[in-house]
Every structure is written in C-alpha cells, then in structure tokens.
mmCIF file of C-alpha atoms in Angstrom:
data_model
loop_
_atom_site.group_PDB
_atom_site.id
_atom_site.type_symbol
_atom_site.label_atom_id
_atom_site.label_comp_id
_atom_site.label_asym_id
_atom_site.label_seq_id
_atom_site.Cartn_x
_atom_site.Cartn_y
_atom_site.Cartn_z
ATOM 1 C CA MET I 1455 2.070 -26.535 17.060
ATOM 2 C CA THR I 1456 1.620 -26.521 13.300
ATOM 3 C CA ASP I 1457 -2.136 -25.675 13.145
ATOM 4 C CA HIS I 1458 -1.821 -21.759 13.354
ATOM 5 C CA ALA I 1459 -0.948 -20.247 9.965
ATOM 6 C CA LEU I 1460 0.271 -16.846 9.136
ATOM 7 C CA LEU I 1461 -1.177 -15.500 5.882
ATOM 8 C CA LEU I 1462 0.292 -12.422 4.284
ATOM 9 C CA VAL I 1463 -2.035 -10.609 2.132
ATOM 10 C CA ASN I 1464 -1.073 -7.904 -0.537
ATOM 11 C CA LEU I 1465 -2.850 -6.074 -3.227
ATOM 12 C CA GLY I 1466 -2.065 -8.254 -6.188
ATOM 13 C CA SER I 1467 -0.979 -8.169 -9.713
ATOM 14 C CA PRO I 1468 -1.930 -9.103 -13.120
ATOM 15 C CA ALA I 1469 -0.827 -12.731 -14.157
ATOM 16 C CA SER I 1470 1.405 -11.286 -16.954
ATOM 17 C CA THR I 1471 2.052 -7.993 -18.903
ATOM 18 C CA SER I 1472 -0.339 -9.106 -21.760
ATOM 19 C CA VAL I 1473 -3.270 -6.565 -22.371
ATOM 20 C CA ALA I 1474 -5.812 -9.368 -21.607
ATOM 21 C CA ASP I 1475 -4.395 -10.238 -18.205
ATOM 22 C CA VAL I 1476 -4.118 -6.641 -17.325
ATOM 23 C CA ARG I 1477 -7.736 -6.030 -18.234
ATOM 24 C CA ARG I 1478 -8.798 -8.970 -16.311
ATOM 25 C CA TYR I 1479 -6.862 -7.831 -13.222
ATOM 26 C CA LEU I 1480 -8.065 -4.155 -13.508
ATOM 27 C CA ASN I 1481 -11.786 -5.478 -13.879
ATOM 28 C CA GLN I 1482 -11.462 -7.427 -10.730
ATOM 29 C CA PHE I 1483 -9.743 -4.599 -8.781
ATOM 30 C CA LEU I 1484 -12.011 -1.684 -9.957
ATOM 31 C CA MET I 1485 -15.246 -3.606 -9.596
ATOM 32 C CA ASP I 1486 -14.688 -4.019 -5.886
ATOM 33 C CA PRO I 1487 -17.122 -1.758 -4.202
ATOM 34 C CA CYS I 1488 -14.510 -0.836 -1.506
ATOM 35 C CA VAL I 1489 -12.396 0.576 -4.347
ATOM 36 C CA ILE I 1490 -15.059 2.332 -6.365
ATOM 37 C CA ASP I 1491 -17.797 2.994 -3.893
ATOM 38 C CA LEU I 1492 -20.488 3.544 -6.376
ATOM 39 C CA PRO I 1493 -23.841 1.699 -6.958
ATOM 40 C CA TRP I 1494 -23.308 -1.370 -9.174
ATOM 41 C CA PRO I 1495 -24.767 -0.018 -12.488
ATOM 42 C CA VAL I 1496 -22.858 3.125 -12.194
ATOM 43 C CA ARG I 1497 -19.583 1.275 -11.330
ATOM 44 C CA ARG I 1498 -20.074 -1.350 -13.947
ATOM 45 C CA LEU I 1499 -20.405 1.588 -16.564
ATOM 46 C CA LEU I 1500 -17.562 3.467 -15.250
ATOM 47 C CA VAL I 1501 -15.212 0.573 -15.266
ATOM 48 C CA SER I 1502 -16.180 -0.396 -18.633
ATOM 49 C CA LEU I 1503 -15.342 2.999 -19.860
ATOM 50 C CA ILE I 1504 -12.003 2.802 -17.995
ATOM 51 C CA LEU I 1505 -11.228 -0.646 -19.672
ATOM 52 C CA ILE I 1506 -11.464 0.724 -23.094
ATOM 53 C CA LYS I 1507 -7.928 2.302 -22.983
ATOM 54 C CA ARG I 1508 -6.418 1.750 -19.582
ATOM 55 C CA PRO I 1509 -5.460 -1.822 -20.032
ATOM 56 C CA GLU I 1510 -2.956 -1.186 -22.959
ATOM 57 C CA GLN I 1511 -1.561 1.823 -21.105
ATOM 58 C CA SER I 1512 -1.159 -0.249 -17.880
ATOM 59 C CA ALA I 1513 0.224 -3.229 -19.803
ATOM 60 C CA HIS I 1514 3.007 -0.994 -21.180
ATOM 61 C CA ALA I 1515 3.736 0.276 -17.759
ATOM 62 C CA TYR I 1516 3.819 -3.348 -16.312
ATOM 63 C CA ALA I 1517 6.147 -4.342 -18.884
ATOM 64 C CA SER I 1518 8.649 -1.677 -18.132
ATOM 65 C CA ILE I 1519 9.169 -2.934 -14.567
ATOM 66 C CA TRP I 1520 8.333 -6.615 -14.964
ATOM 67 C CA TRP I 1521 11.173 -8.871 -13.695
ATOM 68 C CA PRO I 1522 12.256 -12.324 -15.092
ATOM 69 C CA GLU I 1523 10.637 -14.012 -12.032
ATOM 70 C CA GLY I 1524 7.358 -12.141 -12.711
ATOM 71 C CA SER I 1525 5.470 -9.358 -10.978
ATOM 72 C CA PRO I 1526 7.900 -7.385 -8.487
ATOM 73 C CA LEU I 1527 5.114 -7.203 -6.020
ATOM 74 C CA VAL I 1528 4.249 -10.791 -5.956
ATOM 75 C CA VAL I 1529 8.098 -11.781 -6.094
ATOM 76 C CA LEU I 1530 9.056 -9.541 -3.122
ATOM 77 C CA THR I 1531 5.916 -10.660 -1.124
ATOM 78 C CA ARG I 1532 7.245 -14.476 -1.712
ATOM 79 C CA ARG I 1533 10.690 -13.315 -0.512
ATOM 80 C CA LEU I 1534 8.952 -11.818 2.428
ATOM 81 C CA GLN I 1535 7.240 -15.116 3.197
ATOM 82 C CA GLU I 1536 10.348 -17.094 3.048
ATOM 83 C CA ALA I 1537 12.125 -14.785 5.311
ATOM 84 C CA MET I 1538 9.101 -14.914 7.695
ATOM 85 C CA ARG I 1539 8.888 -18.798 7.867
ATOM 86 C CA PRO I 1540 11.811 -19.354 10.332
ATOM 87 C CA HIS I 1541 10.112 -16.710 12.560
ATOM 88 C CA TRP I 1542 6.726 -18.270 12.749
ATOM 89 C CA PRO I 1543 6.940 -21.688 14.494
ATOM 90 C CA HIS I 1544 3.119 -22.049 15.006
ATOM 91 C CA GLY I 1545 2.291 -23.243 11.506
ATOM 92 C CA PRO I 1546 2.780 -22.544 7.639
ATOM 93 C CA VAL I 1547 3.403 -19.021 6.314
ATOM 94 C CA GLU I 1548 1.500 -18.413 3.173
ATOM 95 C CA ILE I 1549 0.714 -15.430 0.898
ATOM 96 C CA ALA I 1550 -2.260 -14.483 -1.017
ATOM 97 C CA MET I 1551 -3.618 -11.442 -3.177
ATOM 98 C CA ARG I 1552 -6.769 -9.545 -2.811
ATOM 99 C CA TYR I 1553 -6.873 -9.428 -6.771
ATOM 100 C CA GLY I 1554 -5.220 -12.097 -8.986
ATOM 101 C CA GLU I 1555 -3.306 -14.996 -7.847
ATOM 102 C CA PRO I 1556 -2.652 -16.702 -5.444
ATOM 103 C CA ALA I 1557 -6.341 -15.835 -4.576
ATOM 104 C CA LEU I 1558 -7.260 -15.226 -0.963
ATOM 105 C CA PRO I 1559 -10.329 -17.583 -0.997
ATOM 106 C CA SER I 1560 -8.442 -20.381 -2.476
ATOM 107 C CA VAL I 1561 -5.535 -20.010 -0.043
ATOM 108 C CA LEU I 1562 -7.958 -20.181 2.901
ATOM 109 C CA GLN I 1563 -9.683 -23.150 1.630
ATOM 110 C CA ARG I 1564 -6.228 -24.997 1.076
ATOM 111 C CA LEU I 1565 -5.245 -24.073 4.599
ATOM 112 C CA ALA I 1566 -8.266 -25.521 6.136
ATOM 113 C CA ALA I 1567 -8.183 -28.791 4.082
ATOM 114 C CA GLN I 1568 -4.494 -28.985 5.504
ATOM 115 C CA GLY I 1569 -5.872 -29.173 9.034
ATOM 116 C CA VAL I 1570 -4.909 -25.509 9.894
ATOM 117 C CA ARG I 1571 -7.354 -24.391 12.598
ATOM 118 C CA LYS I 1572 -6.072 -20.692 13.185
ATOM 119 C CA VAL I 1573 -5.050 -17.971 10.919
ATOM 120 C CA THR I 1574 -3.465 -14.691 11.602
ATOM 121 C CA LEU I 1575 -4.408 -12.627 8.856
ATOM 122 C CA ALA I 1576 -1.875 -9.948 7.963
ATOM 123 C CA PRO I 1577 -3.050 -7.320 5.413
ATOM 124 C CA LEU I 1578 0.118 -5.652 4.319
ATOM 125 C CA TYR I 1579 -0.935 -2.068 4.686
ATOM 126 C CA PRO I 1580 0.381 0.086 7.288
ATOM 127 C CA GLN I 1581 -2.470 2.621 7.102
ATOM 128 C CA PHE I 1582 -6.124 1.899 7.083
ATOM 129 C CA ALA I 1583 -8.526 2.268 4.211
ATOM 130 C CA ASP I 1584 -11.599 0.390 3.017
ATOM 131 C CA SER I 1585 -10.001 -0.081 -0.248
ATOM 132 C CA THR I 1586 -7.188 -1.965 1.364
ATOM 133 C CA VAL I 1587 -7.732 -3.275 4.785
ATOM 134 C CA THR I 1588 -11.586 -3.658 4.884
ATOM 135 C CA THR I 1589 -11.762 -5.420 1.618
ATOM 136 C CA VAL I 1590 -9.237 -8.104 2.578
ATOM 137 C CA VAL I 1591 -10.964 -8.687 5.906
ATOM 138 C CA GLU I 1592 -14.535 -8.766 4.563
ATOM 139 C CA LEU I 1593 -13.470 -11.303 1.618
ATOM 140 C CA ALA I 1594 -11.613 -13.530 4.243
ATOM 141 C CA ARG I 1595 -14.680 -13.644 6.469
ATOM 142 C CA ALA I 1596 -17.123 -13.998 3.690
ATOM 143 C CA THR I 1597 -14.981 -17.117 2.509
ATOM 144 C CA ILE I 1598 -14.898 -18.694 5.830
ATOM 145 C CA ALA I 1599 -18.692 -18.340 6.210
ATOM 146 C CA GLU I 1600 -19.442 -19.302 2.757
ATOM 147 C CA HIS I 1601 -17.459 -22.529 2.762
ATOM 148 C CA LYS I 1602 -18.079 -23.000 6.464
ATOM 149 C CA LEU I 1603 -14.361 -23.311 6.953
ATOM 150 C CA ALA I 1604 -13.322 -24.479 10.686
ATOM 151 C CA LEU I 1605 -10.856 -21.369 10.898
ATOM 152 C CA GLU I 1606 -10.460 -19.071 13.787
ATOM 153 C CA MET I 1607 -9.194 -15.849 12.404
ATOM 154 C CA LYS I 1608 -7.180 -12.996 14.129
ATOM 155 C CA VAL I 1609 -6.347 -9.874 12.188
ATOM 156 C CA LEU I 1610 -3.226 -7.734 12.114
ATOM 157 C CA ARG I 1611 -4.546 -4.031 12.364
ATOM 158 C CA PRO I 1612 -3.032 -1.103 10.915
ATOM 159 C CA PHE I 1613 0.573 -0.458 12.190
ATOM 160 C CA TYR I 1614 1.220 3.005 11.053
ATOM 161 C CA ASP I 1615 2.332 4.288 14.227
ATOM 162 C CA GLN I 1616 3.922 1.146 15.884
ATOM 163 C CA PRO I 1617 7.632 1.526 17.040
ATOM 164 C CA GLU I 1618 8.673 -1.528 15.327
ATOM 165 C CA TYR I 1619 7.306 -0.535 11.891
ATOM 166 C CA VAL I 1620 8.805 2.846 12.279
ATOM 167 C CA ASP I 1621 12.046 1.380 13.285
ATOM 168 C CA ALA I 1622 12.078 -0.787 10.372
ATOM 169 C CA LEU I 1623 11.367 2.233 8.075
ATOM 170 C CA VAL I 1624 14.198 4.072 9.402
ATOM 171 C CA ALA I 1625 16.773 1.218 9.284
ATOM 172 C CA SER I 1626 15.831 0.604 5.544
ATOM 173 C CA ALA I 1627 15.938 4.217 4.512
ATOM 174 C CA ARG I 1628 18.953 5.338 6.559
ATOM 175 C CA PRO I 1629 21.596 4.532 3.935
ATOM 176 C CA TYR I 1630 19.930 6.628 1.457
ATOM 177 C CA LEU I 1631 19.346 9.578 3.942
ATOM 178 C CA GLU I 1632 22.893 9.294 4.802
ATOM 179 C CA GLN I 1633 23.843 10.747 1.276
ATOM 180 C CA ASP I 1634 23.541 14.364 0.302
ATOM 181 C CA PHE I 1635 20.171 15.272 -0.763
ATOM 182 C CA ASP I 1636 17.930 18.475 -0.879
ATOM 183 C CA HIS I 1637 14.596 17.124 0.168
ATOM 184 C CA LEU I 1638 12.802 13.979 1.114
ATOM 185 C CA LEU I 1639 9.142 13.384 -0.425
ATOM 186 C CA LEU I 1640 7.165 10.759 1.459
ATOM 187 C CA SER I 1641 4.596 9.827 -1.198
ATOM 188 C CA PHE I 1642 1.626 7.842 0.130
ATOM 189 C CA HIS I 1643 -0.989 6.385 -2.111
ATOM 190 C CA GLY I 1644 -3.793 8.672 -2.520
ATOM 191 C CA LEU I 1645 -7.688 8.146 -1.991
ATOM 192 C CA PRO I 1646 -10.901 9.972 -3.038
ATOM 193 C CA GLU I 1647 -11.893 12.437 -0.252
ATOM 194 C CA ARG I 1648 -15.349 10.792 -0.112
ATOM 195 C CA HIS I 1649 -13.629 7.417 1.125
ATOM 196 C CA LEU I 1650 -12.497 9.526 4.058
ATOM 197 C CA LYS I 1651 -15.694 11.684 4.622
ATOM 198 C CA LYS I 1652 -18.095 8.680 4.729
ATOM 199 C CA LEU I 1653 -16.075 7.270 7.600
ATOM 200 C CA ASP I 1654 -15.895 10.440 9.572
ATOM 201 C CA PRO I 1655 -17.834 9.759 12.757
ATOM 202 C CA THR I 1656 -18.078 13.766 13.307
ATOM 203 C CA GLY I 1657 -19.316 14.568 9.849
ATOM 204 C CA THR I 1658 -17.347 17.773 10.305
ATOM 205 C CA HIS I 1659 -13.637 16.819 9.518
ATOM 206 C CA ASN I 1660 -11.662 18.978 7.140
ATOM 207 C CA PHE I 1661 -9.567 16.602 5.089
ATOM 208 C CA GLN I 1662 -7.827 19.532 3.471
ATOM 209 C CA ASP I 1663 -6.385 20.681 6.965
ATOM 210 C CA ALA I 1664 -2.615 20.346 6.874
ATOM 211 C CA ASP I 1665 -2.975 19.432 10.448
ATOM 212 C CA CYS I 1666 -5.271 16.593 9.660
ATOM 213 C CA CYS I 1667 -6.042 14.471 12.859
ATOM 214 C CA ARG I 1668 -3.556 16.196 15.000
ATOM 215 C CA ASP I 1669 -5.798 16.483 17.857
ATOM 216 C CA ALA I 1670 -8.350 14.054 16.571
ATOM 217 C CA SER I 1671 -10.124 11.363 18.833
ATOM 218 C CA ALA I 1672 -8.962 7.913 18.679
ATOM 219 C CA ASP I 1673 -12.192 6.922 16.913
ATOM 220 C CA MET I 1674 -11.513 9.540 14.130
ATOM 221 C CA LEU I 1675 -7.816 8.781 13.730
ATOM 222 C CA ALA I 1676 -8.755 4.980 13.535
ATOM 223 C CA VAL I 1677 -10.609 5.531 10.234
ATOM 224 C CA CYS I 1678 -8.522 8.634 8.831
ATOM 225 C CA TYR I 1679 -6.111 7.420 6.332
ATOM 226 C CA ARG I 1680 -4.757 10.823 5.805
ATOM 227 C CA GLY I 1681 -4.104 11.257 9.495
ATOM 228 C CA GLN I 1682 -2.491 8.004 9.791
ATOM 229 C CA CYS I 1683 -0.252 8.830 6.951
ATOM 230 C CA LEU I 1684 0.864 12.119 8.383
ATOM 231 C CA ARG I 1685 1.505 10.263 11.801
ATOM 232 C CA THR I 1686 3.812 7.830 9.894
ATOM 233 C CA ALA I 1687 5.700 10.610 8.202
ATOM 234 C CA GLN I 1688 6.118 12.718 11.451
ATOM 235 C CA ALA I 1689 7.391 9.647 13.477
ATOM 236 C CA PHE I 1690 9.752 8.674 10.733
ATOM 237 C CA ALA I 1691 11.104 12.271 10.263
ATOM 238 C CA LYS I 1692 11.476 12.698 14.228
ATOM 239 C CA GLN I 1693 13.303 9.509 14.457
ATOM 240 C CA MET I 1694 15.459 10.350 11.379
ATOM 241 C CA GLY I 1695 16.314 13.831 13.004
ATOM 242 C CA LEU I 1696 14.973 15.448 9.830
ATOM 243 C CA PRO I 1697 14.306 19.239 10.314
ATOM 244 C CA ASP I 1698 11.210 21.012 9.122
ATOM 245 C CA GLY I 1699 11.546 22.049 5.513
ATOM 246 C CA LYS I 1700 13.732 19.030 4.672
ATOM 247 C CA TRP I 1701 10.842 16.741 4.117
ATOM 248 C CA SER I 1702 7.209 16.945 2.984
ATOM 249 C CA VAL I 1703 4.166 14.699 2.399
ATOM 250 C CA SER I 1704 2.177 14.095 -0.803
ATOM 251 C CA PHE I 1705 -0.195 11.550 -2.389
ATOM 252 C CA GLN I 1706 0.082 9.756 -5.498
ATOM 253 C CA SER I 1707 -1.972 7.462 -8.023
ATOM 254 C CA ARG I 1708 -4.901 9.469 -8.710
ATOM 255 C CA LEU I 1709 -7.708 7.934 -10.928
ATOM 256 C CA GLY I 1710 -10.611 9.611 -12.513
ATOM 257 C CA LYS I 1711 -11.997 13.120 -12.000
ATOM 258 C CA ALA I 1712 -13.039 12.782 -8.296
ATOM 259 C CA LYS I 1713 -11.464 15.093 -5.708
ATOM 260 C CA TRP I 1714 -8.487 13.071 -3.973
ATOM 261 C CA ILE I 1715 -6.567 14.044 -0.809
ATOM 262 C CA GLU I 1716 -3.901 16.657 -1.239
ATOM 263 C CA PRO I 1717 -1.151 17.520 -1.935
ATOM 264 C CA TYR I 1718 -0.688 15.604 -5.001
ATOM 265 C CA THR I 1719 2.636 13.987 -5.818
ATOM 266 C CA GLU I 1720 2.733 15.265 -9.339
ATOM 267 C CA ALA I 1721 2.388 18.947 -8.098
ATOM 268 C CA ARG I 1722 4.936 18.456 -5.489
ATOM 269 C CA LEU I 1723 7.558 17.230 -7.888
ATOM 270 C CA ASP I 1724 7.066 20.380 -9.973
ATOM 271 C CA GLU I 1725 6.995 22.698 -6.964
ATOM 272 C CA LEU I 1726 10.100 21.208 -5.401
ATOM 273 C CA ALA I 1727 12.084 21.451 -8.526
ATOM 274 C CA ARG I 1728 11.034 24.983 -9.105
ATOM 275 C CA ALA I 1729 11.955 25.902 -5.463
ATOM 276 C CA GLY I 1730 15.626 24.728 -6.190
ATOM 277 C CA ALA I 1731 15.697 21.065 -5.228
ATOM 278 C CA LYS I 1732 18.222 19.418 -7.232
ATOM 279 C CA LYS I 1733 18.523 16.014 -5.390
ATOM 280 C CA LEU I 1734 15.370 14.685 -4.400
ATOM 281 C CA LEU I 1735 14.675 11.505 -2.271
ATOM 282 C CA VAL I 1736 11.306 9.694 -2.526
ATOM 283 C CA MET I 1737 9.846 7.267 -0.120
ATOM 284 C CA CYS I 1738 6.578 5.419 -0.421
ATOM 285 C CA PRO I 1739 5.640 4.391 3.084
ATOM 286 C CA ALA I 1740 2.071 3.245 2.216
ATOM 287 C CA PHE I 1741 3.701 0.187 0.369
ATOM 288 C CA VAL I 1742 5.749 -2.318 2.099
ATOM 289 C CA ALA I 1743 6.818 -4.050 -1.202
ATOM 290 C CA ASP I 1744 7.897 -2.301 -4.424
ATOM 291 C CA CYS I 1745 5.227 -2.309 -6.984
ATOM 292 C CA ILE I 1746 4.117 -0.503 -10.148
ATOM 293 C CA GLU I 1747 3.156 2.594 -8.211
ATOM 294 C CA THR I 1748 6.723 2.820 -6.887
ATOM 295 C CA LEU I 1749 8.928 1.435 -9.422
ATOM 296 C CA GLU I 1750 7.140 2.954 -12.535
ATOM 297 C CA GLU I 1751 5.018 5.887 -11.312
ATOM 298 C CA ILE I 1752 7.811 7.253 -9.148
ATOM 299 C CA GLY I 1753 11.062 5.667 -10.305
ATOM 300 C CA ASP I 1754 10.367 6.167 -13.846
ATOM 301 C CA ARG I 1755 7.647 8.776 -14.547
ATOM 302 C CA GLY I 1756 8.353 10.795 -11.415
ATOM 303 C CA ARG I 1757 11.970 10.923 -11.991
ATOM 304 C CA GLU I 1758 11.237 12.132 -15.701
ATOM 305 C CA GLN I 1759 8.983 14.801 -14.498
ATOM 306 C CA PHE I 1760 11.303 16.226 -11.787
ATOM 307 C CA ILE I 1761 14.223 16.434 -14.215
ATOM 308 C CA GLU I 1762 12.105 18.134 -16.931
ATOM 309 C CA ALA I 1763 10.961 20.631 -14.123
ATOM 310 C CA GLY I 1764 14.520 21.501 -13.469
ATOM 311 C CA GLY I 1765 15.682 19.060 -10.780
ATOM 312 C CA GLU I 1766 18.740 16.869 -11.542
ATOM 313 C CA GLU I 1767 18.401 13.610 -9.555
ATOM 314 C CA LEU I 1768 15.557 11.736 -8.151
ATOM 315 C CA THR I 1769 16.256 8.607 -6.059
ATOM 316 C CA LEU I 1770 13.618 6.171 -5.246
ATOM 317 C CA VAL I 1771 14.249 4.722 -1.661
ATOM 318 C CA PRO I 1772 13.181 1.115 -1.803
ATOM 319 C CA CYS I 1773 10.295 -0.106 0.136
ATOM 320 C CA LEU I 1774 10.770 -2.427 3.220
ATOM 321 C CA ASN I 1775 10.557 -5.454 0.875
ATOM 322 C CA ASP I 1776 12.258 -8.232 2.839
ATOM 323 C CA HIS I 1777 14.676 -6.206 4.775
ATOM 324 C CA PRO I 1778 15.786 -8.106 8.126
ATOM 325 C CA GLN I 1779 14.361 -5.417 10.463
ATOM 326 C CA TRP I 1780 10.994 -5.420 8.672
ATOM 327 C CA VAL I 1781 11.059 -9.262 8.948
ATOM 328 C CA GLU I 1782 11.580 -8.853 12.653
ATOM 329 C CA ALA I 1783 9.165 -6.162 13.091
ATOM 330 C CA LEU I 1784 6.341 -8.034 11.229
ATOM 331 C CA THR I 1785 6.895 -11.008 13.398
ATOM 332 C CA THR I 1786 6.483 -9.009 16.428
ATOM 333 C CA LEU I 1787 3.344 -7.267 15.014
ATOM 334 C CA CYS I 1788 1.812 -10.472 14.080
ATOM 335 C CA GLU I 1789 2.535 -12.367 17.296
ATOM 336 C CA ARG I 1790 0.960 -9.329 19.107
ATOM 337 C CA ALA I 1791 -2.205 -9.687 16.896
#
C-alpha cells in the first residue's frame, strides 16, 4: 500500500530573516481569523499597526536563532519527517506548514496528483486551540473541497494526555532533570482568555481558577486549552516523581493588550528568582519542535531576565524534536488516528 500518506503539519516560519519575509509571514499568520478573532476590518487595521514595527523586531529575533540550514522549526520538522518514514509503510510521509512554506494547500494538491487517496493529517500540537488545530483542519478541508481532491482525510486529535506522548516527554527530559536544579517551569504558549470563553459550553467557566478543568466534563476539557496544558504538566510531573513545589506552570508569548491566560512566564521568572531559585529548568510542552518561542524567547531573553532578577542559571530543556521515543509515540498515535 502506497496510497495512504502521513502529513505532519506545524505552524511555520518566515522564508528568511529579512524584514520583508518576516512581514509577509506575520501578515499571513495574524490575519488568520482563528488567530486574531476580530471582524475583518478591525483585524486588518490592528495587523497593519502591528506590522509597522514588529517585523523588524522579529527579524532580529529570528536572526539570533537561525541555523545554517534555515529556520530551526522547519529543519527540525524535516528531521522528524525523515525519522518517521521507516515507521509509516502505508505511503509517503510529508510535512506542511500552516503559514509559509511548504504550504499546506500545495502539499495536499501534490499528494492527490501523485495518486494518494488517503491522508492522515497530524497537526503537531499536543493541546487543542482554534489558533492551532482548528485552523489547520479547516484549511485542509477547504482545500480538498475547493480543488475537488479525491482525498479521504483522517485527523490526529490533540494528544495532551496520551501515555505515549507523556512517556516521550519524560524520556526526552529525564537527562536534564537528573541534574541538580531548584525548580522546573513548564511554560506553555499563551492564549487570549476570550479564545477559551467563546468555546465554553457552560458559559460559566473560570479560566483563572488554579484547578482549571480538574473536574470538568469531557465536553469542557475537549475545548479548554488551559485545562489540557495543566493535564499535560500534571501527568509529566507525576511520572517524573516531582514533588509539589518543585515545578509550576506558566504561559508565554503574549501579544497585544488583551487579557491572556495566567500565570505569565515573564512574571514567574522574576518570582522564582526572588524566591531564591538559582538553577531553573524550563520546558515548553506545547511545542514539539524548538522554534523562536523556545530558543529565543526562553533560551535567550528568558535566561537574561532570570539572571537579572537574581537567578544564576536557566537551562532550556529541548523540545521532543526527533527524539527516538517521540518518533515511536507519534507513529502509534497516527496509526490509532
């Protein structure tokens, strides 16, 4: 059987570190209504204002972490693709990006032209959010419908609590946690609170609650990004045998003035340093591949902030990337999907 493709989809990256390429990428990303969920005229105005200064700032940040082979996110996703190929005997293993290249619509059209009839679409996001999972699935379905592609599509659902994923997290992080450290911060990508509130089937959920979704219904947890992040963190800490107080959760990468889910990573870095933590480990379990949010935001700026606040050492634990146990885990999850 060679007609059943596996398509790994990640967020994407600018084509280069030039300001023009970064502006083009940010425009595509921020104009997605799943990312900035405002009416088109308001979104267009807001994004236009952001694009006055942000591309130059972001280009500098990308340049600081860019590899000779290109964007770390794209390079690492390609390495994962290569590692997955021997494990997927049903057909080709391809990658696509939601923003930038290789573009998801183009890859789907190419697969259909090659005679592929089934696709397992794997959005590489452990936790659910409209701005990650939904936008990928909707674009894939829209592409298939618009171009009348003869493709049957199955979708890998968020795997935030799947044992294979948690086991892979533990295996990849264990060498770092076996060293001496004072605290582990699990820093997840943030989201505006309104993204969670609009999906709340009860209309009453308190997303500031420290026990978010602890006793939630399956319907609530299925759409509560914060609750899924906490479940991932709790499962990881339990499996690693980390005592309470040795680890905590925070949310990074805020953009704009809207209310985002808390606690904020920037605030936690200062709090931990002031509380006497000298050796800090930071993991970013919302990402499966290292990228600007991990390498630059945490590994560079976060480290600098922590040390300025009184800490001594911040170690960024690498993402899953192409770790052998993650390759096995992802194979199992995709086969199940």
